[in-house]
XYZ file of C-alpha atoms in Angstrom:
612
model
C 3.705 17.676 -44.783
C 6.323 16.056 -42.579
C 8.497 18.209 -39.943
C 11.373 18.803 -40.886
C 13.183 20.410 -37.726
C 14.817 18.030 -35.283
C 17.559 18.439 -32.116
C 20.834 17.453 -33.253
C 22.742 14.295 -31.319
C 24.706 15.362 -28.679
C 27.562 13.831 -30.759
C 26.907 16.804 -33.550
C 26.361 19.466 -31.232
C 29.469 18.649 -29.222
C 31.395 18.640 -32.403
C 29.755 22.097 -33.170
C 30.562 23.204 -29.927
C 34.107 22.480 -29.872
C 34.776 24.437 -33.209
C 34.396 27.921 -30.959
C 35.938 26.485 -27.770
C 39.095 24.361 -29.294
C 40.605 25.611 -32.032
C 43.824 23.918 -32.069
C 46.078 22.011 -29.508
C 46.666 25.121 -27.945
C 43.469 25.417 -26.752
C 43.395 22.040 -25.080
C 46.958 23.298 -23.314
C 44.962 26.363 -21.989
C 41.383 24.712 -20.871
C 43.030 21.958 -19.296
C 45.594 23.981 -17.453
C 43.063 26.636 -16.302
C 41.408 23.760 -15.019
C 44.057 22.557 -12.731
C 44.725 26.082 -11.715
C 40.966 26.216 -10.110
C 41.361 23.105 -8.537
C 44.246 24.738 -6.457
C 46.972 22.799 -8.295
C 50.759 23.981 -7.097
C 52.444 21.460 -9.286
C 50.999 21.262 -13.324
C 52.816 19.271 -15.310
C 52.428 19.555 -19.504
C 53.133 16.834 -22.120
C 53.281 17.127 -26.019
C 54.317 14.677 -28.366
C 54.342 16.224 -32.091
C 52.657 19.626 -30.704
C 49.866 18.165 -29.753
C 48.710 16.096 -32.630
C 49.426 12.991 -31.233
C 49.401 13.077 -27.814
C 48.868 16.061 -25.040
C 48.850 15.315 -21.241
C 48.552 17.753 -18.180
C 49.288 16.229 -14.744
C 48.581 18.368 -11.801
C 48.210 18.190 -7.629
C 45.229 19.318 -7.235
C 41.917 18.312 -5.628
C 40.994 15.895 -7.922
C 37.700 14.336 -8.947
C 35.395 11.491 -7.499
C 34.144 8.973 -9.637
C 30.915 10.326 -10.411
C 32.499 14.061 -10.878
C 34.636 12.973 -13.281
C 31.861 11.278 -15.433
C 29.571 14.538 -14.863
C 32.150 16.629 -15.606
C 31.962 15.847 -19.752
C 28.618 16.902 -19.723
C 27.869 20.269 -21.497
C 27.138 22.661 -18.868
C 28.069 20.607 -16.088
C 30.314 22.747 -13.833
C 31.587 23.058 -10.138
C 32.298 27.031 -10.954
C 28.658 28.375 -10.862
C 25.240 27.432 -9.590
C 22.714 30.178 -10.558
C 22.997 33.334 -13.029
C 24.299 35.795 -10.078
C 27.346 33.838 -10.011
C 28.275 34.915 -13.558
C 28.858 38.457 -11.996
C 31.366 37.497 -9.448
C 33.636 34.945 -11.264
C 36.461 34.103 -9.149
C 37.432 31.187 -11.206
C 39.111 30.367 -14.782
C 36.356 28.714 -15.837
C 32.492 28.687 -15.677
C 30.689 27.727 -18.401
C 31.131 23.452 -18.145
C 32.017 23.345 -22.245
C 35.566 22.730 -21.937
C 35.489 18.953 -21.316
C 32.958 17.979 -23.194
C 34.556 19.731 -26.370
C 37.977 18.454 -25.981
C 35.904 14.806 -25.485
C 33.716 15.433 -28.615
C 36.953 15.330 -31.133
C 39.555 13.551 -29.274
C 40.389 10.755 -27.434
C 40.617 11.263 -24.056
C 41.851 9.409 -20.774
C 41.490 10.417 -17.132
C 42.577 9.293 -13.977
C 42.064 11.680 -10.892
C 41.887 10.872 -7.259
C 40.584 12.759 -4.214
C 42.151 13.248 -1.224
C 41.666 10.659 1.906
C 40.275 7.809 -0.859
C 42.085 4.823 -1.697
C 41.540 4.640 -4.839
C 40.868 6.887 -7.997
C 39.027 6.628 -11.170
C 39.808 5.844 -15.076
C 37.924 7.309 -17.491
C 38.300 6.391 -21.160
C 35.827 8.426 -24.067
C 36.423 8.435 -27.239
C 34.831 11.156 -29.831
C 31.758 11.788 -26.816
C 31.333 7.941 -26.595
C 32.025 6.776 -22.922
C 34.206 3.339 -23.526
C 35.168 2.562 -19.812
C 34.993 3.817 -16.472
C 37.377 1.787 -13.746
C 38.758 2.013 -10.478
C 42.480 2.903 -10.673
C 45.267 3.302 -8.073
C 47.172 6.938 -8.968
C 48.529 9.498 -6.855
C 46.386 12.526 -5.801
C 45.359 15.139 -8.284
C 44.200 14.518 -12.198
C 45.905 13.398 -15.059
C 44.437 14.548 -18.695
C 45.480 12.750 -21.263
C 44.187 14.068 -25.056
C 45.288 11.727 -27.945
C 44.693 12.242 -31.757
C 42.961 15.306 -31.803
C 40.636 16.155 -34.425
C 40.923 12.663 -35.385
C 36.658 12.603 -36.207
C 36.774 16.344 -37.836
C 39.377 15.725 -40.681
C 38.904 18.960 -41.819
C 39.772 20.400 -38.463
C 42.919 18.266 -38.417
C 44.193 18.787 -42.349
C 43.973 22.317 -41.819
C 46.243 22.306 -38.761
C 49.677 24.311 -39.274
C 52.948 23.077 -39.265
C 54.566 21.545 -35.890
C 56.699 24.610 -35.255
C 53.846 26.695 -35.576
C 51.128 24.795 -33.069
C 54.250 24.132 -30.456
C 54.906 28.393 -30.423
C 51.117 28.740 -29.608
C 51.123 26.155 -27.472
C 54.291 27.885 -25.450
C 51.799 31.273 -26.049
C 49.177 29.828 -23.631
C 51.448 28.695 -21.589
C 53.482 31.800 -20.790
C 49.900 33.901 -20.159
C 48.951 31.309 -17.374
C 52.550 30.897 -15.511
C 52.968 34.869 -15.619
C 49.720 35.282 -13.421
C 50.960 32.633 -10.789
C 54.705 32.687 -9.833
C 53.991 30.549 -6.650
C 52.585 27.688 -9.228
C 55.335 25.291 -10.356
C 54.860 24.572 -14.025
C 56.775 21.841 -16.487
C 56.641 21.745 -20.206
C 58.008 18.758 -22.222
C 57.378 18.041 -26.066
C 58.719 14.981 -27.924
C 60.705 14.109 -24.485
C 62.711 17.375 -24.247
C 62.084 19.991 -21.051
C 61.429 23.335 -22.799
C 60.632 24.872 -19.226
C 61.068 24.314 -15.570
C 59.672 27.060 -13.756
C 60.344 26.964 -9.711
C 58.228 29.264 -7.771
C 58.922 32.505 -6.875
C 58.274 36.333 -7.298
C 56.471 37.923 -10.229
C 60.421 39.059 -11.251
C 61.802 36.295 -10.714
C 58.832 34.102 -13.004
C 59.517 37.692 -15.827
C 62.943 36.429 -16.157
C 62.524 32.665 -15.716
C 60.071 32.777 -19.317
C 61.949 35.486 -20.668
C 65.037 35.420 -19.756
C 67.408 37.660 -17.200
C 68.102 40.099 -19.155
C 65.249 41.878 -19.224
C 65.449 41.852 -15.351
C 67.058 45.663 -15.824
C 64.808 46.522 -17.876
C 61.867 46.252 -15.804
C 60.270 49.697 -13.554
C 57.823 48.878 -11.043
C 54.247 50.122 -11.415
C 51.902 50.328 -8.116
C 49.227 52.221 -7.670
C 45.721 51.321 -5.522
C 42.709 53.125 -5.860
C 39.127 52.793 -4.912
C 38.565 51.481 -8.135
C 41.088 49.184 -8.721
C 44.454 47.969 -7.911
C 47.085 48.197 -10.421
C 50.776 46.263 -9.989
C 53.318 44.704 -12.448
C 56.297 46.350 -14.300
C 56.908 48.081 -17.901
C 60.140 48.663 -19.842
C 62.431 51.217 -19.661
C 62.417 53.623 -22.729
C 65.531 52.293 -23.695
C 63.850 48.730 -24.082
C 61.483 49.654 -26.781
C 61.663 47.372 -29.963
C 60.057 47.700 -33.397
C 58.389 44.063 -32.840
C 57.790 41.347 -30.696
C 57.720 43.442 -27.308
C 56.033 41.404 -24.381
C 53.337 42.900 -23.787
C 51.013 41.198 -21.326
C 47.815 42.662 -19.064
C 46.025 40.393 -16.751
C 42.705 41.474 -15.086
C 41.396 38.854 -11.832
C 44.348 36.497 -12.966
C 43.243 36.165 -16.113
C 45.240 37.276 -19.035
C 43.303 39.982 -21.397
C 43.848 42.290 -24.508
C 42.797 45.577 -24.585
C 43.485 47.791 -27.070
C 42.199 50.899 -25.367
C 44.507 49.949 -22.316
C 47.353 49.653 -24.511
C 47.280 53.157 -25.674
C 47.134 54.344 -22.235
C 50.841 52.484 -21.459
C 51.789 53.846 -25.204
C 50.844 57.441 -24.187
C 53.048 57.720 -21.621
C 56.153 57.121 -23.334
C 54.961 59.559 -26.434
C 58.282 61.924 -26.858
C 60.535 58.949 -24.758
C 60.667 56.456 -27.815
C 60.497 56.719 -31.287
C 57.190 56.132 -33.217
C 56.408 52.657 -33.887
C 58.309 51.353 -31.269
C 56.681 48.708 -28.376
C 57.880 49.208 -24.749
C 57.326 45.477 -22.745
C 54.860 45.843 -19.841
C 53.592 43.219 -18.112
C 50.660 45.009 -15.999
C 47.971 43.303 -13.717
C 44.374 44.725 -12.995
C 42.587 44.073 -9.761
C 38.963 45.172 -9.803
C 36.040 43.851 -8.058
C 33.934 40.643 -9.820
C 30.684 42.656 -10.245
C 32.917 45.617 -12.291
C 33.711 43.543 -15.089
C 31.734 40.857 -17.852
C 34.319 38.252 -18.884
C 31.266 36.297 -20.714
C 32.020 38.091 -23.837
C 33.895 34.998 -25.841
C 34.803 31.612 -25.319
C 38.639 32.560 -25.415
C 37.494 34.735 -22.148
C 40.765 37.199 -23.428
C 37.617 39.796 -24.432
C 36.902 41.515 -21.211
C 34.402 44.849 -20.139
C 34.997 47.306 -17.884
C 32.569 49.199 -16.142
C 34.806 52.076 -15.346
C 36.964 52.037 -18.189
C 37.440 55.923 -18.955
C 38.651 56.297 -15.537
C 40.777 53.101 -14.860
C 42.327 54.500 -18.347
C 43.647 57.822 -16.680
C 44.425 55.966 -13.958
C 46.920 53.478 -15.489
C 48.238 56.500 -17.555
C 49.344 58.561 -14.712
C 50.579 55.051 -13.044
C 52.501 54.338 -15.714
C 54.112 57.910 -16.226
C 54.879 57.963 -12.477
C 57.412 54.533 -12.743
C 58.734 56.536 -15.815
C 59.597 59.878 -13.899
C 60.712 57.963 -10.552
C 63.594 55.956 -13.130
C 64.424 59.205 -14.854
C 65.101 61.493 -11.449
C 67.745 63.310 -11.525
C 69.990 62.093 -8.566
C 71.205 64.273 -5.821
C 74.637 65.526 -5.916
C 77.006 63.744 -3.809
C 79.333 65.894 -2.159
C 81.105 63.403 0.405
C 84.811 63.351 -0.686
C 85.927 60.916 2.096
C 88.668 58.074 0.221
C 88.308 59.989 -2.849
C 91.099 61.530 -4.455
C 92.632 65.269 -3.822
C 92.475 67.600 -6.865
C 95.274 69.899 -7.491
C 95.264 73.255 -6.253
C 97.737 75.905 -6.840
C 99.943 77.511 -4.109
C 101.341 80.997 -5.057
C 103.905 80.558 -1.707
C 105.547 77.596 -3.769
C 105.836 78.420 -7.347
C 104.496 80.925 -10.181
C 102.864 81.040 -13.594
C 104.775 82.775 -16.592
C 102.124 84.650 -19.078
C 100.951 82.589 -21.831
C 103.337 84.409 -25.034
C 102.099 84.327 -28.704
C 104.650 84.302 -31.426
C 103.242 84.999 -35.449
C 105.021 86.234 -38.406
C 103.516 90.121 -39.824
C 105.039 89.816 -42.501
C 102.489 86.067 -43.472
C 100.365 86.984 -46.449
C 97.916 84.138 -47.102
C 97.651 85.402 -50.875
C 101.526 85.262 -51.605
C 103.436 81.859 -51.413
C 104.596 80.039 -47.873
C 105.343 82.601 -45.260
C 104.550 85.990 -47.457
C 108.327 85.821 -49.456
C 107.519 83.184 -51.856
C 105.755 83.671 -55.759
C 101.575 84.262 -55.653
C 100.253 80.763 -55.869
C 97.655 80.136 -57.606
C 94.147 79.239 -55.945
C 93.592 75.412 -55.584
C 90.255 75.002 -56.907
C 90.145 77.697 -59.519
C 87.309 78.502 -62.413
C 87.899 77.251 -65.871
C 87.594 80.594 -67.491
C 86.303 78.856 -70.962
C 82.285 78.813 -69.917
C 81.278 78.352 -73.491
C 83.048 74.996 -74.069
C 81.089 74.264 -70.465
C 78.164 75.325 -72.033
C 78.557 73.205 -75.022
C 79.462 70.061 -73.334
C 76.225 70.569 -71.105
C 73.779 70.398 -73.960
C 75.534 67.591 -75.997
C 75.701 64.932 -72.914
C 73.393 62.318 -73.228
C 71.029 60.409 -70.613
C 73.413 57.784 -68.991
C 70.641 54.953 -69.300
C 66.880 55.286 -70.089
C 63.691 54.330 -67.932
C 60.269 53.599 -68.485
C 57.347 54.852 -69.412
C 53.849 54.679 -68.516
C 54.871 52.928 -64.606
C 51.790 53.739 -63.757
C 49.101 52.271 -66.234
C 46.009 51.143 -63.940
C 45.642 47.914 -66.477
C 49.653 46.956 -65.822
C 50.459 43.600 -63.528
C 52.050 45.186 -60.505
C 54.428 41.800 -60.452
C 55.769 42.292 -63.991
C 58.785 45.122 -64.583
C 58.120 47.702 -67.547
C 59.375 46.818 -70.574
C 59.455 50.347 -72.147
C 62.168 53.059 -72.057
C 61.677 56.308 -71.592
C 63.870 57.803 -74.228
C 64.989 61.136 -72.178
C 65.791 61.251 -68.638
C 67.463 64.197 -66.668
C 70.807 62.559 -64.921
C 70.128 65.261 -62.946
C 68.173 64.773 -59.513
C 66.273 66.619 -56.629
C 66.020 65.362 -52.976
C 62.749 66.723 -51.451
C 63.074 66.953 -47.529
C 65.269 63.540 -47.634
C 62.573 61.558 -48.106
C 61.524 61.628 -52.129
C 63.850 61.680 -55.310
C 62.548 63.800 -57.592
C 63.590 62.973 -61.726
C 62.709 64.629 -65.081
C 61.588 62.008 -67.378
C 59.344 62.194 -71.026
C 56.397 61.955 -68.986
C 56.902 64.627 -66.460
C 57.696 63.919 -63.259
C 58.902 61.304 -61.459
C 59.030 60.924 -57.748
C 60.800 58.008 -55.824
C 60.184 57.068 -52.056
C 63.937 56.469 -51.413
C 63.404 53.636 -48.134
C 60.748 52.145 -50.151
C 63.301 51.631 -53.191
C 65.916 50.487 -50.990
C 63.942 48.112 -49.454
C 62.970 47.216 -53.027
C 66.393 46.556 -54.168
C 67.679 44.683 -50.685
C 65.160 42.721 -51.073
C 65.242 41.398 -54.029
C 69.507 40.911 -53.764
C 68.696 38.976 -49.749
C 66.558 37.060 -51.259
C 69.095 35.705 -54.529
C 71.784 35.158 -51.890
C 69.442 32.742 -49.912
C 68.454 31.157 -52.781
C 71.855 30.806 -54.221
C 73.990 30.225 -50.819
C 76.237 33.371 -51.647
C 75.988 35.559 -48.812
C 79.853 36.936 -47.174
C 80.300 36.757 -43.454
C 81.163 39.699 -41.421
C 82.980 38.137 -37.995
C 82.508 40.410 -34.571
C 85.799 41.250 -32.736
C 83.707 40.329 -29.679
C 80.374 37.739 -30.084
C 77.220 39.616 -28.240
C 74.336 37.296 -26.611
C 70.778 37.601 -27.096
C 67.934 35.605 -25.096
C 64.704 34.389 -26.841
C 61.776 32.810 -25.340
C 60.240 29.590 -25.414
C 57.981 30.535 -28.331
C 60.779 32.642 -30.496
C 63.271 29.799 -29.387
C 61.550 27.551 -31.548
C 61.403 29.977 -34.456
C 64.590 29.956 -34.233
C 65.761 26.694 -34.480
C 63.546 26.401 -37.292
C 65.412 29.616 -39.437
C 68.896 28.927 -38.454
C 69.937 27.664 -41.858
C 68.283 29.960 -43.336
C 70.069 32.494 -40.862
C 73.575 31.048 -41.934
C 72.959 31.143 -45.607
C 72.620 35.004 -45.547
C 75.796 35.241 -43.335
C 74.732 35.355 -39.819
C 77.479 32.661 -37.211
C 75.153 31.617 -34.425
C 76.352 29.410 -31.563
C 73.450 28.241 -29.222
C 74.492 28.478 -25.546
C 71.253 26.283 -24.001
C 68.320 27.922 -22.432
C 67.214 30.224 -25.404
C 70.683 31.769 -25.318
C 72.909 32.306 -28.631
C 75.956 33.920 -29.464
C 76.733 36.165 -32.624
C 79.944 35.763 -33.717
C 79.290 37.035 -37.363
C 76.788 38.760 -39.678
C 76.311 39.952 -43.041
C 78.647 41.850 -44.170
C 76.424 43.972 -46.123
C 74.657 44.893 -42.483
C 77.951 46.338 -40.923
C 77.317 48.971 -38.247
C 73.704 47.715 -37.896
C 73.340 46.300 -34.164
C 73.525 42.409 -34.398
C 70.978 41.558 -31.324
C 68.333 43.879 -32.629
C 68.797 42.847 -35.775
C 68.752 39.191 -34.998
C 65.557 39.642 -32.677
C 63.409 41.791 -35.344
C 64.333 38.904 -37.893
C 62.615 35.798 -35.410
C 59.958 38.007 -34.425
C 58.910 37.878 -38.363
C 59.538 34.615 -38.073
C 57.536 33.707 -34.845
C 54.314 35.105 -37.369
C 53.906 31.371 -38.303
C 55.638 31.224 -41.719
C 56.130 27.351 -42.308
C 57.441 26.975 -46.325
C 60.944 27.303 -46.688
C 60.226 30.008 -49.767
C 57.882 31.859 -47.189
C 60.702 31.180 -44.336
C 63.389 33.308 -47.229
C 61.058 35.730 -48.334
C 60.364 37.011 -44.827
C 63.924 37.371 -43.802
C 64.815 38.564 -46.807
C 62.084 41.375 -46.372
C 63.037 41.626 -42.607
C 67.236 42.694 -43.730
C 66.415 45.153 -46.194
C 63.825 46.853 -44.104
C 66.535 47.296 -41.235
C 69.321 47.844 -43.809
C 67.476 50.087 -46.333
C 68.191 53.918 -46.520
C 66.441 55.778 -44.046
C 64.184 58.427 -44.074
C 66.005 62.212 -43.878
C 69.040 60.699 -44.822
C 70.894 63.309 -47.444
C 71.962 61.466 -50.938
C 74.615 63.435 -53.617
C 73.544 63.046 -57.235
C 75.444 60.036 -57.520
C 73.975 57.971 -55.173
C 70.174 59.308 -56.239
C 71.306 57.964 -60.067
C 72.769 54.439 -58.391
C 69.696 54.099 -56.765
C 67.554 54.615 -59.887
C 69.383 52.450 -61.866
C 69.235 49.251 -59.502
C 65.285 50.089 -59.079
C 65.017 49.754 -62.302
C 67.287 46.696 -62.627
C 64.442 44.970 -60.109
C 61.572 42.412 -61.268
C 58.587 45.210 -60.007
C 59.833 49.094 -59.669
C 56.493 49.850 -58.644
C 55.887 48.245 -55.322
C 57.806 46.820 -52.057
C 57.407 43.360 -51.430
C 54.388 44.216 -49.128
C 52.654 45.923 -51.275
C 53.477 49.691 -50.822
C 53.769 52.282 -53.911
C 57.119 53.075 -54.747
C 57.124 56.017 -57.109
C 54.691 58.127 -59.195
C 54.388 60.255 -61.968
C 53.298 63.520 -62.266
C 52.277 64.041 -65.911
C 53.220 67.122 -67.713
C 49.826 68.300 -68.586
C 49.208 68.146 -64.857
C 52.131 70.294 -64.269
C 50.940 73.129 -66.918
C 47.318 72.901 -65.208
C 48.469 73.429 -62.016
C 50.513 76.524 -63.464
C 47.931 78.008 -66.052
């Protein structure tokens, strides 16, 4: 019998390799950049032409490679980060583990030119797909120069199953805001199809917050600081006022490397329990330092998994960090009591003038139950009882059910997307509201009971999404246009919904930078605050929709949720019937377009159970 196990070609593992490591151009952006961040780059220039399919270059200043480094260097496992297994519990670098090269060079082709230094000349490496096909001496300024063309072009699978431009450019823009937030003093550059997205200058850790994100949120920001045997903790988080329902930037960074931690989160979330509603993000943008040995960032390739050794008690320390920034912000301030330049009030002299007392003139004879001023005829009250309470009586038991409803909503074997097609033949017109929240209805049945702000958001829905479709949506114009900033990822969201935007009624004017101005809205949405509005409808967006059916359906679901009725919000009888009526005038009464239950039935044999 013949063996069948063999090792792989280098070729195939590389390939296999580079599944874990590169995922998508984004992951070139992030190896390759980390890269020129350990070689002490403080220039790092980045390149993408059709985001990252076609071509992706990063240029940096930094120490460069010699010739033979830069052949070793797309060798699996070859690395200038570590030498023996000790070193893998005091990382001070971005990388360690010598797979990122060789990766990117197993499904792309890939160009380098790098020189060191005090040497004349550099080096120009060209491999295609692992194969080496050159290696040349090349004149080219100090530093390295990356160049990654047709990824994916040996995995087509990899490649077909890539997502839409707009989609790899935001997560390209992704890695790039984690890296430039940890190091303000780096200058970065970001270009795709020969446009400058960003131009970041060094400076403070501010001053790089509002470069990526834009100035406004500069007043938003409290400063954290706290240092502790344990670790250091610095950075800034929002003020309770800046808490959104989505897309809040929130960023930690342990060692300089950018991490998510859901425990951590919670902390920063626990401090502002009572201070914002629930569900609500504040930003934060927080940065650990703790000692090498205290934490294991060889969990994942992504390195964005890290352990903590102390993790209970860095916890209680970031919670009481956190709360501290909150209570310095919300101090009451100390009374000011120098009047200098301000101001004299008036104070009253007796010496110079007097005060008559305050008289009161009425009419005794005014009797509010005889005509105007007690002389006229008895008038008769205004909203007086019809005295005939059997005609009332009779016109109570003859009215009929102003339309009928359904049957059976509930059947387990009915298609949740198709609407009933039964009536119920008796309905009470008649409705209860239970703690502003459910609508409770007699029907044939028993009883029905309607989530109100799921039905809303049923029948908003459902009308958004015809007016997209059919271009009908009114425009409600601003007296005064309001500006909203976006960053370089929603930016590109956006320019990807505005028509979309526009057809449901929104006027957008783009002022350069990730700046726009809303002069108008939909009309339907009046008294609703256009930014947040605006910003809750591209962070849906940013969640990588890429059809234009997908692109409606999510704004569509995006305005009723902020429009529809909220929660503890009192409805008259009228309004509960309207509301029924247009449920039941909607393709599926029995869910919201994400799935949620809208009503239920309580049978009637349930009811006398519960009662027997």
């Amino acid at each position: 019998m013949s063996d069948i196990i063999q090792l792989l070609p280098d070729s195939v593992a590389n390939q296999i390799a580079a599944g874990e490591v590169i995922q998508r151009p984004a992951s070139v952006v992030k190896e390759l950049v980390e890269n020129s961040i350990d070689a002490g780059a403080h220039t790092i220039r980045i390149i993408v032409t059709d985001a990252g399919r076609t071509m992706l270059q990063v240029i940096d200043d930094g120490a460069g490679m010699s010739e033979t480094d830069a052949r070793l260097a797309f060798e699996r496992h070859a690395t200038s980060k570590i030498r023996k297994a000790d070193d893998l519990f005091s990382l001070q670098t971005m990388g360690f583990r010598g797979e990122a090269l060789p990766s990117i060079a197993a499904v792309a082709q890939v160009e380098l030119t790098t020189r060191m230094q005090g040497e004349e000349l550099g080096t120009r490496l060209l491999i295609h797909g692992s194969k080496v096909m050159s290696q040349e001496p090349a004149s080219c300024p100090v530093g390295s120069n990356f160049k990654v063309e047709n990824l994916f072009f040996n995995v087509p699978a990899r490649r077909k199953f890539l997502k839409s431009n707009a989609t790899e450019l935001t997560n390209i823009l992704t890695a790039f805001e984690r890296i430039a937030l940890v190091y303000p003093d780096t200058a970065f550059e970001l270009h795709s199809n020969g446009l400058e997205l960003k131009n970041l200058r060094p400076g403070s850790l501010r001053q790089r917050i509002c470069d990526v994100f834009g100035k406004k949120i500069s007043q938003d920001l409290l400063p954290v600081e706290v240092d502790t045997v344990l670790c250091r903790i610095h950075g800034f988080v929002g003020k309770p006022e800046s808490a959104r329902k989505k897309g809040a930037q929130t960023f930690f960074f342990v060692n300089g490397r950018y991490m998510k931690h859901a425990y951590f989160h919670k902390a920063v979330a626990n401090a502002y329990e009572r201070l914002v509603p629930q569900g609500m993000q504040v930003p934060y943008f927080i940065y650990f330092e703790v000692a090498p040995t205290d934490i294991d960032v060889n969990i994942h390739p992504t390195k964005t998994e890290i352990k903590f050794e102390n993790e209970q008690s860095i916890w209680q320390i970031l919670s009481a960090a956190v709360k501290d920034a909150i209570g310095r912000f919300c101090d009451v301030p100390t009374i000011d009591f120098d009047t200098e330049g301000r101001p004299d009030i008036p104070v009253f002299d007796p010496q110079n003038g007097s005060i008559a007392m305050p008289k009161v003139s009425y009419n005794p004879s005014y009797n509010p139950f005889k005509g105007n001023g007690g002389n006229g005829e008895d008038k008769p009250a205004r909203n007086s009882v019809d005295t005939n309470w059997q005609q009332l009586y009779d016109n109570a038991l003859n009215r009929t059910p102003s339309e009928e409803m359904p049957a059976d909503l509930f059947a387990p074997d009915e298609p949740i997307q198709d609407a009933p097609t039964e009536l119920i033949a008796e309905r009470s017109p008649l409705h209860y509201q239970y703690k502003g929240q459910y609508i409770m209805s007699a029907v044939k049945s028993g009883l029905m009971i309607i989530d109100q702000h799921r039905a809303d958001i049923r029948i908003r829905y459902e009308r958004y999404l015809n007016q997209l479709n059919q271009h009908a949506a009114r425009t409600q114009r601003l007296l005064f246009p309001e500006i909203t900033q976006f960053s370089p990822a929603e930016n590109v969201a956006i320019q990807k919904i505005i028509p979309e935007l526009q057809n449901i009624g929104f006027e957008l004017s783009d002022l350069g930078g990730g700046s726009y101005a809303i002069s108008g809205m939909p009309a339907e949405l009046e008294g609703l605050p256009p930014v947040t509005l605006l910003q809750d409808l591209v962070n849906d967006a940013v969640a990588g929709i890429e059809e234009t059916d997908q692109i409606r359906s999510t704004l569509a679901l995006s305005l009723a949720r902020n429009a529809a009725t909220p929660k503890g919000q009192v409805l008259n009888n009228d309004e509960m019937e309207k509301m029924i009526n247009e449920l039941f005038a909607c393709s599926n009464v029995n869910y919201t377009p994400d799935g949620k239950s809208i009503l239920c039935i309580m049978p009637q044999n349930d009811i006398e159970r519960l009662l027997g």
